Short mmCIF file of C-alpha atoms in Angstrom, two decimals:
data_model
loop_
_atom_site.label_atom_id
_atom_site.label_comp_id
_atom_site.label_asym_id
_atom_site.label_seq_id
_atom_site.Cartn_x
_atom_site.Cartn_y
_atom_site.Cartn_z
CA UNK A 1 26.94 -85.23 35.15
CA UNK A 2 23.69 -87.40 34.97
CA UNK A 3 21.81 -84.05 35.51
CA UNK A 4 23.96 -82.23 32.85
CA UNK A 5 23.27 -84.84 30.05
CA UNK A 6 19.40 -84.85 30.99
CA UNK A 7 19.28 -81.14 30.73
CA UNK A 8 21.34 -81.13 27.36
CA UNK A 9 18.87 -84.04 26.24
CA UNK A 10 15.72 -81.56 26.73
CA UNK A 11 17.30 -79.00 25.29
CA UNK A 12 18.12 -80.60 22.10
CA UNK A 13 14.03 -82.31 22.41
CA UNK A 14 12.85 -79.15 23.03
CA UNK A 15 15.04 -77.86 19.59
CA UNK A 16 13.77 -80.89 17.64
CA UNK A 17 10.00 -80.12 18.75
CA UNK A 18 10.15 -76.49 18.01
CA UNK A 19 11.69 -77.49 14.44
CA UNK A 20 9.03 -80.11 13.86
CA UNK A 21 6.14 -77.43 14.68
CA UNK A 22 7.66 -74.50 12.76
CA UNK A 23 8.05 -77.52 9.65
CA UNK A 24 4.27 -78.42 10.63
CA UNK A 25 2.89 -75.07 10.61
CA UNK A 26 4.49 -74.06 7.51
CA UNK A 27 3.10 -77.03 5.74
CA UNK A 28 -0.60 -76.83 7.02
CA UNK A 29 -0.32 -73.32 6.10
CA UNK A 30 0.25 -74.44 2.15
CA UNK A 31 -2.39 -77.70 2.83
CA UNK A 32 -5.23 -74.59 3.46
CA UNK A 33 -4.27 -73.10 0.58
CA UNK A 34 -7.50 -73.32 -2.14
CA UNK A 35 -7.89 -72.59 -6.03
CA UNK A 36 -9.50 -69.36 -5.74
CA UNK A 37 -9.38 -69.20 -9.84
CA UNK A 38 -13.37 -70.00 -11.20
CA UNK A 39 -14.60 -70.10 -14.89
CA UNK A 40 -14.18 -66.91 -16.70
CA UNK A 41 -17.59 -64.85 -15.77
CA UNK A 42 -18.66 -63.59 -19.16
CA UNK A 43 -21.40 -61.71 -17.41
CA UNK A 44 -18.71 -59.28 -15.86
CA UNK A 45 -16.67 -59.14 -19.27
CA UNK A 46 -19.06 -59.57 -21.48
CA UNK A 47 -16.82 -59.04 -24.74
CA UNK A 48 -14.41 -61.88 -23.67
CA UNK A 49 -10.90 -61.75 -21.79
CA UNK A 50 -8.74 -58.39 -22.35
CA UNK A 51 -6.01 -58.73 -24.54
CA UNK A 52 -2.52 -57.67 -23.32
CA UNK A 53 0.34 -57.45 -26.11
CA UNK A 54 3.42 -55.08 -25.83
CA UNK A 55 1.69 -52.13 -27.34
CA UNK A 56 -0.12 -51.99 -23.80
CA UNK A 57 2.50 -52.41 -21.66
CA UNK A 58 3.46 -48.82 -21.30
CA UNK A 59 -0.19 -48.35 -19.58
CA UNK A 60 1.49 -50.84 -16.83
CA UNK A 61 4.20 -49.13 -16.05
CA UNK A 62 6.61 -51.68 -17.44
CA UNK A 63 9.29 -50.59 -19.91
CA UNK A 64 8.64 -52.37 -23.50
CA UNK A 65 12.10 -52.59 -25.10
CA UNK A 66 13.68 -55.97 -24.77
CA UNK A 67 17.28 -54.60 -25.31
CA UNK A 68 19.77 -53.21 -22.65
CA UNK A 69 23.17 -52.40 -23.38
CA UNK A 70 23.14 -54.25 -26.67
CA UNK A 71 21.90 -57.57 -25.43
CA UNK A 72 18.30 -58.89 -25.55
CA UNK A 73 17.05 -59.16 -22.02
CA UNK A 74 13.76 -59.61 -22.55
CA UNK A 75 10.35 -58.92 -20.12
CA UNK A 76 11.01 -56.69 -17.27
CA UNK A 77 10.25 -58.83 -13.68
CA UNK A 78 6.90 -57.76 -12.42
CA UNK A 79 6.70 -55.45 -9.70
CA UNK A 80 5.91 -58.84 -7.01
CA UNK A 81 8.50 -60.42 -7.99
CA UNK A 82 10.10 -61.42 -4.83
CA UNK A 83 7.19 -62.44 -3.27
CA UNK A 84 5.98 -64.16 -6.44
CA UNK A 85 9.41 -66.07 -6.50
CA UNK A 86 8.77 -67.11 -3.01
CA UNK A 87 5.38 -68.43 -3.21
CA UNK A 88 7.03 -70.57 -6.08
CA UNK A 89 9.55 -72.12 -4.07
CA UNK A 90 6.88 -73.17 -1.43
CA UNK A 91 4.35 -74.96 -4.16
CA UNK A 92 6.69 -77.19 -4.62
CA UNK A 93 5.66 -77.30 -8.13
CA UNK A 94 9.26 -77.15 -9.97
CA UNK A 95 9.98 -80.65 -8.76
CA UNK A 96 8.92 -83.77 -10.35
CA UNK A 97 5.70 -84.42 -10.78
CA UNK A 98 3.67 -87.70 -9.85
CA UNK A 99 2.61 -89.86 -13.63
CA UNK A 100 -1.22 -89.72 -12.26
CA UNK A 101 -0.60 -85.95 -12.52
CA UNK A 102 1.66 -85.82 -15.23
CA UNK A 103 -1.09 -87.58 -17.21
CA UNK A 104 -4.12 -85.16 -16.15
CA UNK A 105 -2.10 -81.94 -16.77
CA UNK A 106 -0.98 -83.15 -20.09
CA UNK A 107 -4.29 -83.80 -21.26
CA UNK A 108 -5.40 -80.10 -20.99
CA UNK A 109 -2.39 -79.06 -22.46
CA UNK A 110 -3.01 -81.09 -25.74
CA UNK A 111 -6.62 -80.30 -25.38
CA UNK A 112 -5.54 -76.72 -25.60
CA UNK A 113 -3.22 -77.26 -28.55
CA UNK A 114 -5.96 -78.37 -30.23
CA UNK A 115 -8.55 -75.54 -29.36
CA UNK A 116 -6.51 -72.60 -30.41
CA UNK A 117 -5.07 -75.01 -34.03
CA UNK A 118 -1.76 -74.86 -32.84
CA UNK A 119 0.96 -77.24 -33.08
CA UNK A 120 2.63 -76.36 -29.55
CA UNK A 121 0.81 -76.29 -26.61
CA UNK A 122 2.81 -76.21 -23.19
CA UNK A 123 2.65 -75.47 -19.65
CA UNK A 124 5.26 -73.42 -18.00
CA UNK A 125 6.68 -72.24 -14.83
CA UNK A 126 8.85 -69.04 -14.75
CA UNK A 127 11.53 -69.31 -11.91
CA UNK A 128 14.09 -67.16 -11.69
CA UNK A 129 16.49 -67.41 -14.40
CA UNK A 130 14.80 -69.85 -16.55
CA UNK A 131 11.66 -70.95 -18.07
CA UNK A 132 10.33 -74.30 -17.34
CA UNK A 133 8.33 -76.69 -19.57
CA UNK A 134 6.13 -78.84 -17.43
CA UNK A 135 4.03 -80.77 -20.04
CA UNK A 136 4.46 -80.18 -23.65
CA UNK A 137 2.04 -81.21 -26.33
CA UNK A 138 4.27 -80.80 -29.62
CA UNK A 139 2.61 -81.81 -32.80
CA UNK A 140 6.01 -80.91 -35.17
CA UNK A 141 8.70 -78.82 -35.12
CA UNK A 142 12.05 -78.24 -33.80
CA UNK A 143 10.66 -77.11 -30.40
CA UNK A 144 10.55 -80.81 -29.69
CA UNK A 145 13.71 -81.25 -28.00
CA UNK A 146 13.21 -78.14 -25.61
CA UNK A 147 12.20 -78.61 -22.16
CA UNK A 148 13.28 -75.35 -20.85
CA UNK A 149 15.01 -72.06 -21.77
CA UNK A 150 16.59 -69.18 -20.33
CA UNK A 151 13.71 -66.90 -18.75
CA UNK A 152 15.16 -63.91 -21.09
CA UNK A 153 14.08 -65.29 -23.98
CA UNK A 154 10.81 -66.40 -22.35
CA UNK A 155 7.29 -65.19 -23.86
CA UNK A 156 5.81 -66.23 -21.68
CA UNK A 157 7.14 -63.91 -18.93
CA UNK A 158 5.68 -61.22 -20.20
CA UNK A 159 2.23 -62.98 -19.36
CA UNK A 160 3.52 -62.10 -15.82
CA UNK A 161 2.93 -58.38 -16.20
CA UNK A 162 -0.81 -59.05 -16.26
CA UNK A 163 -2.37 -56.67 -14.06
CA UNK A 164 -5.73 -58.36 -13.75
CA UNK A 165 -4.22 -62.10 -14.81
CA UNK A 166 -7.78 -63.60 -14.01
CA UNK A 167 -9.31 -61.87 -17.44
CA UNK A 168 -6.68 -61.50 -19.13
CA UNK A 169 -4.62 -62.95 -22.29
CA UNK A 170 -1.16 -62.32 -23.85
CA UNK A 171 -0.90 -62.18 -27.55
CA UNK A 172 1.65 -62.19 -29.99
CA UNK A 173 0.15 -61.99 -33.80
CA UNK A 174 3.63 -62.00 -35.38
CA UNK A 175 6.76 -62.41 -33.41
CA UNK A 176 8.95 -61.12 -36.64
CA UNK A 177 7.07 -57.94 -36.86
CA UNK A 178 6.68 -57.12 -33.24
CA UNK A 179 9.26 -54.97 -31.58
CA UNK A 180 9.73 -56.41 -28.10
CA UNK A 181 9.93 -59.68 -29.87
CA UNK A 182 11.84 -59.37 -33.50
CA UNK A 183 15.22 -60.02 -31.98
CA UNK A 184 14.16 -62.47 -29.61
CA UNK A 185 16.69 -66.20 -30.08
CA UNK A 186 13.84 -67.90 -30.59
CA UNK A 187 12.40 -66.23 -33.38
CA UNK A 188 15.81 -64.85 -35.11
CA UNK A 189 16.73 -68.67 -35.11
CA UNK A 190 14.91 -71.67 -34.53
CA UNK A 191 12.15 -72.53 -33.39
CA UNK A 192 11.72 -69.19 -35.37
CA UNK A 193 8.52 -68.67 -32.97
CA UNK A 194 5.36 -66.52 -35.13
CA UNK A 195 2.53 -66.88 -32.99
CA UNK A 196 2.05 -66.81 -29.20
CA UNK A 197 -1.00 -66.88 -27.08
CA UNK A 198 -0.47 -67.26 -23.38
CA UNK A 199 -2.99 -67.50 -20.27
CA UNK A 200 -1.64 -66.75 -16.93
CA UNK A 201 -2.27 -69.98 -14.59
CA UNK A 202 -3.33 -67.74 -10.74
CA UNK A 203 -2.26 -69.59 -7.70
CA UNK A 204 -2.94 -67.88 -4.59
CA UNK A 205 -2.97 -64.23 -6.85
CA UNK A 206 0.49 -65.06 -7.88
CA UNK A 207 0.86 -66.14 -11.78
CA UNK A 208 3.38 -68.57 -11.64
CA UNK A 209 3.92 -69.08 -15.11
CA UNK A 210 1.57 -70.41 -18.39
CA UNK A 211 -1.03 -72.69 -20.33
CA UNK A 212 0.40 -71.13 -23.81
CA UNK A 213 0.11 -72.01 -27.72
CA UNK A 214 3.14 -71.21 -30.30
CA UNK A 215 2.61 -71.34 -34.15
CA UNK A 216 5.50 -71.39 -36.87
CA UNK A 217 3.42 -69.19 -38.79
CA UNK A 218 1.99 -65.94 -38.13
CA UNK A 219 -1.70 -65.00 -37.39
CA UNK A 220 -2.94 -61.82 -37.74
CA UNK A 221 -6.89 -63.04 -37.66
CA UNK A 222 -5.32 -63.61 -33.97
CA UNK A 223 -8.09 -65.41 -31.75
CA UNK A 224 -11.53 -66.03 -31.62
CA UNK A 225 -13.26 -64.34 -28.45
CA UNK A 226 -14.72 -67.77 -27.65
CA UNK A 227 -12.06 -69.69 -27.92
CA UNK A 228 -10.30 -67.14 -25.10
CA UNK A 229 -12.71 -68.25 -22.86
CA UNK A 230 -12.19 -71.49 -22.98
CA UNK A 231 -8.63 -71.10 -22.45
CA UNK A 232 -9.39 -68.95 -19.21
CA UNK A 233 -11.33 -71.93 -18.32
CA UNK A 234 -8.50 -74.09 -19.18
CA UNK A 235 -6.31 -72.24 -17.10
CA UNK A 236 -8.46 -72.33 -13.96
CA UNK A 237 -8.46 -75.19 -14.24
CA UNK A 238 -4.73 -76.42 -14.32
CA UNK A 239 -4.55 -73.93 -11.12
CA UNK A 240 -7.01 -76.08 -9.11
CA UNK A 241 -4.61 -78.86 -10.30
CA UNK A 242 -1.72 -77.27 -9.17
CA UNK A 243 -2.51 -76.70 -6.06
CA UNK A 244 -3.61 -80.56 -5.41
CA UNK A 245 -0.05 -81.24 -6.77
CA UNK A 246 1.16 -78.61 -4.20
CA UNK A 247 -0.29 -80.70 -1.23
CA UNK A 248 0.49 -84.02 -2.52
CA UNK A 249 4.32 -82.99 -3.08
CA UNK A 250 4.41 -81.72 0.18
CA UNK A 251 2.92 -84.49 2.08
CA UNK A 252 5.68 -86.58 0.27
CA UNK A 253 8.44 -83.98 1.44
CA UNK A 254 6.75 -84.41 5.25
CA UNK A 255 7.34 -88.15 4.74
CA UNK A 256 10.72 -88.00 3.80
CA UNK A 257 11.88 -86.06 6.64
CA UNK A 258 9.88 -83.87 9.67
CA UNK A 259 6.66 -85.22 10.02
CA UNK A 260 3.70 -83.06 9.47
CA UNK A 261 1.36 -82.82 12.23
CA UNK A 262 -2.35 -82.46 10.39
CA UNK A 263 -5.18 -79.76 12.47
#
């Protein structure tokens, strides 16, 4: 009997020890993980990011009409979606954040506001069936009560059809006039959304969501190669802050529960 319950108490060690180093290896795996998103490298694109809008989305492969079966669907899912939705789940990054980063990340995203003379600047996540809004810099307007939305009526997801997301921008001139967006919610009602410009944010080659700007108003001058730039640069940078969030949500997890062994 004293042999049985020593047996049964190394088996159940032995359990607990595989879990822990399955739990540890997992998390050192994310730890390694590095912003591999630089400064946009104007010598290699010399006339500024690319501009993707839905009159190039055809040369994707990705259909453009925002209507099935009488109902407004929105962006097609991009072709990585699973794995893309997987690498989400393991950033951590849709649960709270910590007020140290809170504070950083919603400094860029006003500072981006500001750059592109918008009054909306926000950062988003794209999960599954919804859109998350993870700072928000709103000057005025009734977007100020909205922290997230359904992921069909989501711009932004259509900044996840970027094929080369490290060069590249999404742009909406004018949301009324454009056909994958005209009978969008969000412009048909309020906020009645005009302008869009949205910069994939690259962690580990996945985009993950946005740094994005919304007018009320249209803009058909649209944006100033420069100021692209800068919000690449912008963007590269909130991914080197995401993935120190990453880690430091993740440690916090470990110290809640298993313990995460360190190489």
């Amino acid at each position: 009997s004293a042999s049985a319950s020593a047996s049964a108490s190394a088996s159940a060690s032995d359990s607990d020890s595989a879990s822990t180093s399955a739990f540890a290896q997992a998390s050192n795996s994310a730890f390694n993980r590095t912003a591999r998103t630089s400064v946009f490298d104007k010598s290699e694109h010399p006339q500024g990011p690319s501009i993707l809008n839905s009159a190039t989305m055809p040369t994707l492969g990705y259909r453009t009409c925002p209507i099935v079966n009488g109902q407004y669907v929105g962006a097609p899912p991009p072709k990585n979606e699973a794995e893309r939705l997987s690498m989400m789940q393991s950033t951590g990054l849709l649960k709270d954040w910590s007020p140290d980063h809170m504070a950083t990340i919603d400094r860029i995203t006003e500072l981006f506001a500001r750059l592109c003379d918008v009054p909306v600047g926000l950062i988003t996540l794209i999960d599954e069936e919804r859109q998350v809004f993870k700072s928000r810099y709103i000057a005025h307007g009734s977007m100020k009560g909205l922290r997230e939305t359904s992921r069909n009526v989501s711009f932004c997801a259509w900044t996840l059809l970027s094929k080369t997301p490290e060069d590249q921008v999404f742009i909406v001139n004018d949301a009324s006039k454009d056909f994958a967006f005209r009978d969008n919610p969000l412009v048909t009602g309020g906020p009645k959304i005009r302008f869009y410009v949205g910069v994939p944010i690259v962690f580990e080659g996945f985009v993950l969501g946005t740094l994005c700007g919304i007018d009320y108003t249209p803009r058909p001058q649209g944006v100033d190669s420069e100021v692209l730039v800068q919000m690449q640069n912008l963007a590269a940078l909130i991914s080197t802050e995401f993935h120190k969030m990453s880690r430091a949500l993740l440690e916090a997890e470990g110290a809640e529960g298993v313990p995460i062994v360190f190489e």
